[in-house]
One Martini backbone bead per residue (centre of mass of N, CA, C, O) as a GRO file, in nm:
protein
  170
    1MET     BB    1   0.870   7.406   2.027
    2SER     BB    2   0.953   7.481   1.707
    3PRO     BB    3   0.906   7.472   1.373
    4GLU     BB    4   1.018   7.398   1.112
    5GLY     BB    5   1.118   7.511   0.879
    6ARG     BB    6   1.041   7.626   0.526
    7PRO     BB    7   1.004   7.666   0.213
    8THR     BB    8   0.844   7.861  -0.007
    9SER     BB    9   0.819   7.600  -0.209
   10ALA     BB   10   0.634   7.384  -0.037
   11ALA     BB   11   0.320   7.537  -0.065
   12GLN     BB   12   0.310   7.620  -0.335
   13THR     BB   13  -0.025   7.720  -0.508
   14SER     BB   14  -0.268   7.603  -0.771
   15LEU     BB   15  -0.601   7.753  -0.920
   16SER     BB   16  -0.815   7.630  -1.176
   17ARG     BB   17  -1.069   7.793  -1.389
   18ILE     BB   18  -1.352   7.813  -1.588
   19MET     BB   19  -1.558   8.017  -1.720
   20THR     BB   20  -1.905   8.130  -1.651
   21ALA     BB   21  -2.232   8.238  -1.714
   22LEU     BB   22  -2.268   8.204  -1.359
   23ASP     BB   23  -1.990   8.413  -1.292
   24THR     BB   24  -2.187   8.662  -1.401
   25ASN     BB   25  -2.262   8.974  -1.393
   26LEU     BB   26  -2.461   9.277  -1.478
   27LEU     BB   27  -2.182   9.321  -1.721
   28GLY     BB   28  -2.068   9.030  -1.805
   29THR     BB   29  -1.884   8.944  -1.626
   30VAL     BB   30  -1.677   8.819  -1.354
   31HIS     BB   31  -1.744   8.792  -1.040
   32GLY     BB   32  -1.539   8.922  -0.751
   33GLY     BB   33  -1.664   8.656  -0.562
   34VAL     BB   34  -1.525   8.446  -0.743
   35ILE     BB   35  -1.220   8.544  -0.690
   36MET     BB   36  -1.241   8.558  -0.400
   37LYS     BB   37  -1.270   8.236  -0.360
   38LEU     BB   38  -1.025   8.145  -0.527
   39VAL     BB   39  -0.826   8.285  -0.305
   40ASP     BB   40  -0.880   8.135  -0.086
   41ASP     BB   41  -0.842   7.825  -0.162
   42VAL     BB   42  -0.575   7.879  -0.202
   43ALA     BB   43  -0.459   8.005   0.032
   44GLY     BB   44  -0.569   7.765   0.203
   45ALA     BB   45  -0.390   7.556   0.093
   46VAL     BB   46  -0.125   7.648   0.189
   47ALA     BB   47  -0.158   7.699   0.488
   48GLN     BB   48  -0.222   7.413   0.542
   49ARG     BB   49   0.026   7.321   0.442
   50HIS     BB   50   0.215   7.459   0.595
   51SER     BB   51   0.151   7.402   0.865
   52GLY     BB   52  -0.012   7.088   0.898
   53GLY     BB   53  -0.311   7.248   0.892
   54PRO     BB   54  -0.508   7.406   1.022
   55ALA     BB   55  -0.641   7.709   0.836
   56VAL     BB   56  -0.769   8.039   0.884
   57THR     BB   57  -0.925   8.320   0.770
   58ALA     BB   58  -0.881   8.604   0.891
   59SER     BB   59  -0.779   8.804   0.661
   60MET     BB   60  -0.817   9.058   0.386
   61ASP     BB   61  -0.601   9.265   0.339
   62GLU     BB   62  -0.571   9.287   0.017
   63MET     BB   63  -0.783   9.327  -0.320
   64THR     BB   64  -0.687   9.368  -0.656
   65PHE     BB   65  -0.814   9.493  -0.970
   66LEU     BB   66  -0.722   9.497  -1.289
   67GLU     BB   67  -0.922   9.302  -1.447
   68PRO     BB   68  -1.122   9.194  -1.654
   69VAL     BB   69  -1.315   8.911  -1.686
   70HIS     BB   70  -1.436   8.608  -1.890
   71VAL     BB   71  -1.578   8.449  -2.039
   72GLY     BB   72  -1.362   8.161  -2.108
   73ASN     BB   73  -1.178   8.199  -1.889
   74LEU     BB   74  -0.873   8.096  -1.755
   75VAL     BB   75  -0.790   8.041  -1.442
   76HIS     BB   76  -0.492   8.177  -1.245
   77ALA     BB   77  -0.396   8.078  -0.928
   78HIS     BB   78  -0.112   8.187  -0.706
   79ALA     BB   79   0.008   8.051  -0.414
   80LYS     BB   80   0.225   8.220  -0.130
   81VAL     BB   81   0.447   8.233   0.151
   82ASN     BB   82   0.546   8.549   0.276
   83TRP     BB   83   0.460   8.489   0.639
   84THR     BB   84   0.576   8.446   0.960
   85GLY     BB   85   0.470   8.345   1.278
   86ARG     BB   86   0.387   8.200   1.531
   87THR     BB   87   0.032   8.198   1.416
   88SER     BB   88   0.084   8.308   1.140
   89MET     BB   89   0.001   8.424   0.793
   90GLU     BB   90   0.092   8.520   0.465
   91VAL     BB   91  -0.081   8.532   0.160
   92GLY     BB   92   0.011   8.525  -0.173
   93VAL     BB   93  -0.211   8.628  -0.472
   94ARG     BB   94  -0.208   8.551  -0.794
   95VAL     BB   95  -0.390   8.641  -1.111
   96VAL     BB   96  -0.444   8.489  -1.412
   97ALA     BB   97  -0.586   8.517  -1.792
   98GLU     BB   98  -0.736   8.321  -2.005
   99PRO     BB   99  -0.799   8.162  -2.352
  100TRP     BB  100  -0.923   7.850  -2.348
  101ASN     BB  101  -0.882   7.825  -2.701
  102GLU     BB  102  -0.588   8.021  -2.690
  103VAL     BB  103  -0.265   8.105  -2.755
  104ARG     BB  104  -0.208   8.394  -2.502
  105PRO     BB  105  -0.101   8.480  -2.299
  106ALA     BB  106  -0.126   8.628  -1.945
  107THR     BB  107  -0.296   8.795  -1.749
  108ALA     BB  108  -0.342   9.014  -1.502
  109VAL     BB  109  -0.611   9.077  -1.240
  110ALA     BB  110  -0.489   8.965  -0.959
  111THR     BB  111  -0.431   9.077  -0.576
  112ALA     BB  112  -0.373   8.902  -0.281
  113TYR     BB  113  -0.399   8.957   0.080
  114LEU     BB  114  -0.393   8.676   0.338
  115VAL     BB  115  -0.440   8.566   0.675
  116PHE     BB  116  -0.365   8.317   0.894
  117VAL     BB  117  -0.463   8.073   1.166
  118ALA     BB  118  -0.342   7.806   1.315
  119LEU     BB  119  -0.510   7.502   1.450
  120GLY     BB  120  -0.591   7.326   1.700
  121PRO     BB  121  -0.781   7.042   1.809
  122ASP     BB  122  -0.891   7.280   2.019
  123GLY     BB  123  -0.905   7.590   1.796
  124ALA     BB  124  -0.650   7.700   1.885
  125PRO     BB  125  -0.361   7.862   1.824
  126ARG     BB  126  -0.087   7.770   1.653
  127GLU     BB  127   0.224   7.670   1.540
  128VAL     BB  128   0.440   7.773   1.299
  129PRO     BB  129   0.676   7.732   1.033
  130PRO     BB  130   0.873   7.902   0.929
  131VAL     BB  131   0.952   8.097   0.650
  132LEU     BB  132   1.213   8.025   0.377
  133PRO     BB  133   1.343   8.225   0.206
  134GLU     BB  134   1.509   8.179  -0.158
  135THR     BB  135   1.456   8.463  -0.311
  136ASP     BB  136   1.450   8.812  -0.372
  137GLU     BB  137   1.142   8.769  -0.421
  138ASP     BB  138   1.088   8.661  -0.152
  139ARG     BB  139   1.245   8.849   0.053
  140ARG     BB  140   1.050   9.099  -0.074
  141ARG     BB  141   0.796   8.980   0.036
  142PHE     BB  142   0.849   8.974   0.335
  143ALA     BB  143   0.942   9.276   0.365
  144GLU     BB  144   0.629   9.380   0.284
  145ALA     BB  145   0.484   9.163   0.514
  146GLU     BB  146   0.571   9.351   0.735
  147ILE     BB  147   0.449   9.605   0.696
  148ARG     BB  148   0.152   9.497   0.674
  149ARG     BB  149   0.167   9.409   0.967
  150THR     BB  150   0.219   9.693   1.102
  151HIS     BB  151  -0.041   9.825   0.997
  152ARG     BB  152  -0.261   9.643   1.101
  153LEU     BB  153  -0.189   9.709   1.386
  154ALA     BB  154  -0.210   9.982   1.423
  155ARG     BB  155  -0.506  10.024   1.328
  156ARG     BB  156  -0.611   9.828   1.564
  157GLU     BB  157  -0.518  10.050   1.772
  158ALA     BB  158  -0.690  10.256   1.697
  159ILE     BB  159  -0.950  10.146   1.707
  160LEU     BB  160  -0.970  10.093   1.996
  161ARG     BB  161  -0.918  10.348   2.095
  162SER     BB  162  -1.125  10.512   1.987
  163ARG     BB  163  -1.360  10.327   2.140
  164GLU     BB  164  -1.225  10.422   2.446
  165LEU     BB  165  -1.334  10.731   2.348
  166GLY     BB  166  -1.633  10.695   2.167
  167HIS     BB  167  -1.624  10.741   1.877
  168ALA     BB  168  -1.696  10.437   1.809
  169GLU     BB  169  -1.959  10.206   1.648
  170ALA     BB  170  -1.967   9.863   1.517
   0.00000   0.00000   0.00000
């Protein structure tokens, strides 16, 4: 029996963090890996909240950095489930930054799409509740997630075919 569906808003979550000198790269801006960890943390929280238990990152499908993040920025990562399959789900994350010490509009600094698989007590994949899009934006995100899933599966199939033909060793 399939779990009961959950609305998009049920598991959406945000995490925030002030960036410090310890987060910088050699260029003096915040290291992309620091932002990626925040993205994975918030997406993991959303996936586990939506699925009602453990879920692990299967892939980070796409991560786009739009603007640099600076020391002293207050960074907010907002995540929600875009799409669900039988045992997997795509979580979309939007990252914005603003000065910690003044009131100014936040700047979009990154976006990402991650795929999570829910795990049962035995470590095997388990079913997840379907996501129930609530708004026109949620429905758009769901439709676009299905396109990304189709591309992921086609890419995986093409790679496997190439390996069978002996074209590539990983």
